PDB file of C-alpha atoms in Angstrom:
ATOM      1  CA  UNK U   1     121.727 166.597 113.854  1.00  0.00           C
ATOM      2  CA  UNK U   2     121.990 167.394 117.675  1.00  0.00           C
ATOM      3  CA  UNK U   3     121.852 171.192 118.709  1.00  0.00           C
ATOM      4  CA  UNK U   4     124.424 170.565 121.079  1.00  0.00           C
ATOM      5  CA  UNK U   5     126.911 169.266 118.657  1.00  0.00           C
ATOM      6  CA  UNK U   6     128.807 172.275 117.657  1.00  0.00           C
ATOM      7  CA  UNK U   7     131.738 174.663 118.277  1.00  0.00           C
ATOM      8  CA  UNK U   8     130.932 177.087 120.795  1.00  0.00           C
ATOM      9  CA  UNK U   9     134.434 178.696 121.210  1.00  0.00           C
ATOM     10  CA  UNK U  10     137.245 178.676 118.832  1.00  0.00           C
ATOM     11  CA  UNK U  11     140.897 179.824 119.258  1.00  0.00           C
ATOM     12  CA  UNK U  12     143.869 180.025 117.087  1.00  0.00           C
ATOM     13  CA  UNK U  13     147.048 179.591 118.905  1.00  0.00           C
ATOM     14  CA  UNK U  14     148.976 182.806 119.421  1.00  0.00           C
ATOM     15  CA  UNK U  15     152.401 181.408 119.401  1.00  0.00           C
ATOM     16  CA  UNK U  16     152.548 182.133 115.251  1.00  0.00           C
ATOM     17  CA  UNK U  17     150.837 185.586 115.791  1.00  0.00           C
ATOM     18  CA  UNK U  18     151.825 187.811 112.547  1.00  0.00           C
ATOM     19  CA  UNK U  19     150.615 191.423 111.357  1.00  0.00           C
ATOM     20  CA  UNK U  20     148.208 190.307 108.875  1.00  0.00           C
ATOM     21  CA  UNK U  21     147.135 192.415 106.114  1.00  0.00           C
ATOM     22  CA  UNK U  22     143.162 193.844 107.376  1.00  0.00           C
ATOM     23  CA  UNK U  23     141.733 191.963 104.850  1.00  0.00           C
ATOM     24  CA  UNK U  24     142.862 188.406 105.918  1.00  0.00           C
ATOM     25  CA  UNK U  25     142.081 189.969 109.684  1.00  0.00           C
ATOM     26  CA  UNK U  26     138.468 190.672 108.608  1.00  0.00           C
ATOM     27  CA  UNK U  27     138.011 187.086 106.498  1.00  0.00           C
ATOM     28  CA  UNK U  28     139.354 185.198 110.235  1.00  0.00           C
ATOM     29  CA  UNK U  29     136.800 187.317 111.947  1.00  0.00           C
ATOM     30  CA  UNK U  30     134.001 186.939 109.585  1.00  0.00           C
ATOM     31  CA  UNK U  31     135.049 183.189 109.788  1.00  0.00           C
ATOM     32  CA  UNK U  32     134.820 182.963 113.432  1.00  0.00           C
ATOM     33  CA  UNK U  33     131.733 185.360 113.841  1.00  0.00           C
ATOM     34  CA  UNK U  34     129.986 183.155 110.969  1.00  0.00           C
ATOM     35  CA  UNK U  35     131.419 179.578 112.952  1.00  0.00           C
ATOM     36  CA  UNK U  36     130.044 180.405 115.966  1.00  0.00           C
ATOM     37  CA  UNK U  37     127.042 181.544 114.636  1.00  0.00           C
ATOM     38  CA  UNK U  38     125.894 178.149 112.726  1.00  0.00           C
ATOM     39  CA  UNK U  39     128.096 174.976 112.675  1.00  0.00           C
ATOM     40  CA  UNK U  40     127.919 171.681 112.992  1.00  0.00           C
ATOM     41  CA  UNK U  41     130.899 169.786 114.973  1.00  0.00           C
ATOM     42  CA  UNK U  42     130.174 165.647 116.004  1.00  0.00           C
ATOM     43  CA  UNK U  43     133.804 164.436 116.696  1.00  0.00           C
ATOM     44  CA  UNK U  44     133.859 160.399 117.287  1.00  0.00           C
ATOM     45  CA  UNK U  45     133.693 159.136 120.316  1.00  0.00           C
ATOM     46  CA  UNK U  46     130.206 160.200 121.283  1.00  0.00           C
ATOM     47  CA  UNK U  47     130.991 163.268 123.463  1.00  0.00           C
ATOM     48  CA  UNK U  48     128.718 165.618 124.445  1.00  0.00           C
ATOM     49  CA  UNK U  49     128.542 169.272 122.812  1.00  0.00           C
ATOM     50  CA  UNK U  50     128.868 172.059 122.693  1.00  0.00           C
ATOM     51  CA  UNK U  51     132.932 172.412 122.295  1.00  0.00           C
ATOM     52  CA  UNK U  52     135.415 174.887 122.662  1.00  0.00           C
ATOM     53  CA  UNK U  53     138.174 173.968 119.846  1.00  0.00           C
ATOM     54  CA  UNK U  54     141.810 175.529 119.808  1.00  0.00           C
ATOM     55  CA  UNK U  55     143.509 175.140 116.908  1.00  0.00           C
ATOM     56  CA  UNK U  56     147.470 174.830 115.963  1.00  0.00           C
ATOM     57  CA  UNK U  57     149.963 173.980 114.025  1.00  0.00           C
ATOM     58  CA  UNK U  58     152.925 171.741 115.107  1.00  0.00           C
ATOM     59  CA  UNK U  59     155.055 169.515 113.331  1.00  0.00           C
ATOM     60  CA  UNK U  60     153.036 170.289 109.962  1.00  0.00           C
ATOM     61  CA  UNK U  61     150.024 169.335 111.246  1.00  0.00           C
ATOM     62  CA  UNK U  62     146.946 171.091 112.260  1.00  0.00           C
ATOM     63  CA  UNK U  63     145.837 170.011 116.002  1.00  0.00           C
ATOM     64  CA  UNK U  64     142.331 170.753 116.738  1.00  0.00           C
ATOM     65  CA  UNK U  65     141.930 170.131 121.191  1.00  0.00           C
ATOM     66  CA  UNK U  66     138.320 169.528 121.238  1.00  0.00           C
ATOM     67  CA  UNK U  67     137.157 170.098 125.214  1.00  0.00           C
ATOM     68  CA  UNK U  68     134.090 170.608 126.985  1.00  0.00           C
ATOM     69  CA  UNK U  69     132.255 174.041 126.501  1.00  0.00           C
ATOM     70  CA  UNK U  70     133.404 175.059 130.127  1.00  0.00           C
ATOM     71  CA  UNK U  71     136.813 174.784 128.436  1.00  0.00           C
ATOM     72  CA  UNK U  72     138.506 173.045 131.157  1.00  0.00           C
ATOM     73  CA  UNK U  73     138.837 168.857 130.193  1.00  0.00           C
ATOM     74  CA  UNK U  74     140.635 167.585 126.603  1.00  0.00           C
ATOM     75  CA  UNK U  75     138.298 165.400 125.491  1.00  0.00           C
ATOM     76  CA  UNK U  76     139.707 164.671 122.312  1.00  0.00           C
ATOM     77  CA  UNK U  77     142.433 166.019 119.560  1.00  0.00           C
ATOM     78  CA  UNK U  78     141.979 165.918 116.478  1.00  0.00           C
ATOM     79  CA  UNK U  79     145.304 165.607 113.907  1.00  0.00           C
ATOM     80  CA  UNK U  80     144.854 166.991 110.195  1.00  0.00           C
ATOM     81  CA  UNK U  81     148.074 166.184 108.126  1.00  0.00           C
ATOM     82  CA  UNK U  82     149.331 169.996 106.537  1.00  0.00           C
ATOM     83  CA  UNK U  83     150.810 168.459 103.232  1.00  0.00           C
ATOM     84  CA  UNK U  84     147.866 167.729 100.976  1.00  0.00           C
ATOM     85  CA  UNK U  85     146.842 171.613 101.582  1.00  0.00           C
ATOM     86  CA  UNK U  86     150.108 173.285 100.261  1.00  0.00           C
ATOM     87  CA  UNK U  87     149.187 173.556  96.965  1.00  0.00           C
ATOM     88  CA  UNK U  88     145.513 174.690  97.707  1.00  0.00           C
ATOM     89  CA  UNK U  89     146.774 177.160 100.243  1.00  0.00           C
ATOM     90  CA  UNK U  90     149.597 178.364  98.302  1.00  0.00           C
ATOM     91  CA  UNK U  91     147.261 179.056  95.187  1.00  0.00           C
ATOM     92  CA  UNK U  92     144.514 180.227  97.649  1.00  0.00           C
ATOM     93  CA  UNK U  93     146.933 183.149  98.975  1.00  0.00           C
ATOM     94  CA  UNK U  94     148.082 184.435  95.636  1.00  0.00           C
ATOM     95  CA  UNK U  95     144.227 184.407  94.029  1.00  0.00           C
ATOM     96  CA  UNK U  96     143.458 186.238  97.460  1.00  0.00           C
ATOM     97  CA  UNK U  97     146.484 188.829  96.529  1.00  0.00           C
ATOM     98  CA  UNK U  98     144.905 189.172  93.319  1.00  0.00           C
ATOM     99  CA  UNK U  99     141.283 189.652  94.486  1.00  0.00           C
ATOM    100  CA  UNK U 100     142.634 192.161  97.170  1.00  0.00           C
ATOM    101  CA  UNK U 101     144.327 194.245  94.180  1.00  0.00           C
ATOM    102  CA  UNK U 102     141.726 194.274  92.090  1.00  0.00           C
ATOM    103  CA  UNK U 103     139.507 195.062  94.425  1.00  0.00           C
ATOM    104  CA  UNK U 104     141.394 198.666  94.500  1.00  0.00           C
ATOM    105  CA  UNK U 105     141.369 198.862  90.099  1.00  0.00           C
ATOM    106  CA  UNK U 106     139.468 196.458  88.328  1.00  0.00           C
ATOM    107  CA  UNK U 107     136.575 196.240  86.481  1.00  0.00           C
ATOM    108  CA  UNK U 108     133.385 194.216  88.136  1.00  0.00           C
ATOM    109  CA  UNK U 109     133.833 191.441  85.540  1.00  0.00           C
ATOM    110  CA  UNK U 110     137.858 191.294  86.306  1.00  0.00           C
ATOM    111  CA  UNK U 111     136.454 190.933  90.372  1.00  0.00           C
ATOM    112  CA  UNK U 112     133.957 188.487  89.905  1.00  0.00           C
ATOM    113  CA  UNK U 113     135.968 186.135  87.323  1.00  0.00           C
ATOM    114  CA  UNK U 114     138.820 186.137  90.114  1.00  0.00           C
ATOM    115  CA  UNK U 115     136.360 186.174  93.146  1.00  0.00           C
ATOM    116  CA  UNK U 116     134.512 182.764  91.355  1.00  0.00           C
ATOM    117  CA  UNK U 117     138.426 181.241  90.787  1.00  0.00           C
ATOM    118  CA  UNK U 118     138.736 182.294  95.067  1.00  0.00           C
ATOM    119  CA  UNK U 119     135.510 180.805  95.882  1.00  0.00           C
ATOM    120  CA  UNK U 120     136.442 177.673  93.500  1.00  0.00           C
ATOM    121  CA  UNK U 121     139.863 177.046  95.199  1.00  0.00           C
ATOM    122  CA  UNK U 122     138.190 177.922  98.905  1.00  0.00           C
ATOM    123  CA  UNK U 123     135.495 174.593  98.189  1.00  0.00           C
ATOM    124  CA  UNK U 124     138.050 172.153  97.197  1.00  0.00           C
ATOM    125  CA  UNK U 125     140.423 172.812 100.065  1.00  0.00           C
ATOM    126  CA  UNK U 126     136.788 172.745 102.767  1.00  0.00           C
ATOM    127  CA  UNK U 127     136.029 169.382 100.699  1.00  0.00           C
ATOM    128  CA  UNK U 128     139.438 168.269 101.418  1.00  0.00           C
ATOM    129  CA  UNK U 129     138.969 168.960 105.103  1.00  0.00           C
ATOM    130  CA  UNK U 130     135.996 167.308 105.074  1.00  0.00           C
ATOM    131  CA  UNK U 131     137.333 164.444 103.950  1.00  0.00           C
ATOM    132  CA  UNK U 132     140.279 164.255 106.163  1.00  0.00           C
ATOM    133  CA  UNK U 133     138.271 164.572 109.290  1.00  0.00           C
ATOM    134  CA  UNK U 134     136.122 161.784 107.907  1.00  0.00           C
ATOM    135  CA  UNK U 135     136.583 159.608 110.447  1.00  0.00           C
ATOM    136  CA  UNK U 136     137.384 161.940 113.056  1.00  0.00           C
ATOM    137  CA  UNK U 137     134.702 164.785 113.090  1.00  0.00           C
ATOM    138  CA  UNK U 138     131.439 165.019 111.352  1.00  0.00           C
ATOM    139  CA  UNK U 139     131.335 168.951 110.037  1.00  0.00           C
ATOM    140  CA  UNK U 140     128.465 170.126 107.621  1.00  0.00           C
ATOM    141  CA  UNK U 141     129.358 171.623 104.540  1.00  0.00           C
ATOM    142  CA  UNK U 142     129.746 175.208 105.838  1.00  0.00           C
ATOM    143  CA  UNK U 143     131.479 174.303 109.088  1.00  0.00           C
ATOM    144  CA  UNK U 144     134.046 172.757 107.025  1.00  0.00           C
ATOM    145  CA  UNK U 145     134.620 176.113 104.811  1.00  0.00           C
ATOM    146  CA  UNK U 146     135.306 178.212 107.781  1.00  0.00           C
ATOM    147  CA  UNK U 147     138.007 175.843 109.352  1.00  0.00           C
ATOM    148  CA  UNK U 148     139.393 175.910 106.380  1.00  0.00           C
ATOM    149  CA  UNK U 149     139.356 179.675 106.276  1.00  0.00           C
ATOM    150  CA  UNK U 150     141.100 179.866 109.630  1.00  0.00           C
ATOM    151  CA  UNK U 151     143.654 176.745 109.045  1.00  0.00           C
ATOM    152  CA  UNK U 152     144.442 178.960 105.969  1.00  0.00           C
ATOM    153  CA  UNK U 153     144.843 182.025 108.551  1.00  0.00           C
ATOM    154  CA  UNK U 154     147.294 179.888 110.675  1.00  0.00           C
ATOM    155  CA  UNK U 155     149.790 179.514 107.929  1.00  0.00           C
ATOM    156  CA  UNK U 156     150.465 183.312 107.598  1.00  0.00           C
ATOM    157  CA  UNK U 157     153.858 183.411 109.788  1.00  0.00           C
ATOM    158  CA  UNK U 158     155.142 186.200 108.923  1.00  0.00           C
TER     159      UNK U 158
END
């Protein structure tokens, strides 16, 4: 893999900017911290890395603008199709409600069995990202989990 191919910069559009509870704050910035950190981004076309990607939703789809790390040019955007994540989103929020509750008054058994169900949920819906950007962007494994975490953050509208 190329050192070069790899996010550098990521933003979430503002437009849909909520109050989010400080635990979904913290899991976007871990997500973002962790992204930038280690990732692997190779969209087609054979541009050259690294990238600054801005993310957003419009028309129930997910637009990642892939451009230059100087953050000036488009080079590329990058559609993902919102409908096959409802479910997985919609059962990823209320597992996270759960794991943010018991986090407060359960046992360390009742936390772990939900936090494995979380983590369980969190894969498939990273595995169906990866899989969806097939053709469009080669992500690693982990690169794929934390766009997933953020596309996840971008459906919180309030």
């Amino acid at each position: 893999m190329a050192k070069n191919q790899c996010i550098a910069g990521i933003y979430l559009d503002e437009k849909y900017k909520v109050r989010r509870r400080p635990e979904v704050e913290h899991e976007q910035a871990v997500a973002i911290y962790d992204l930038l950190e280690d990732n692997h981004f190779e969209p087609a076309g054979g541009f050259e890395g690294p990238y600054s990607v801005h993310m957003r939703i419009e028309e129930n789809r997910i637009y990642m603008d892939v451009r230059g790390d100087d953050d000036s040019e488009n080079l590329t955007t990058i559609p993902v199709p919102l409908s096959p994540f409802r479910r997985i989103v919609k059962d990823y929020f209320m597992i996270c409600e759960s794991y943010y509750d018991a986090i407060k008054k359960a046992s360390a058994s009742q936390i772990e069995t939900i936090d494995m169900a979380r983590r369980g949920l969190h894969n498939e819906g990273s595995e169906q990202l990866r899989e969806l950007l097939a053709e469009k962007v080669t992500v690693d494994e982990n690169t794929a989990r934390r766009l997933f975490t953020l596309i996840c953050v971008l459906h919180i509208r309030g």
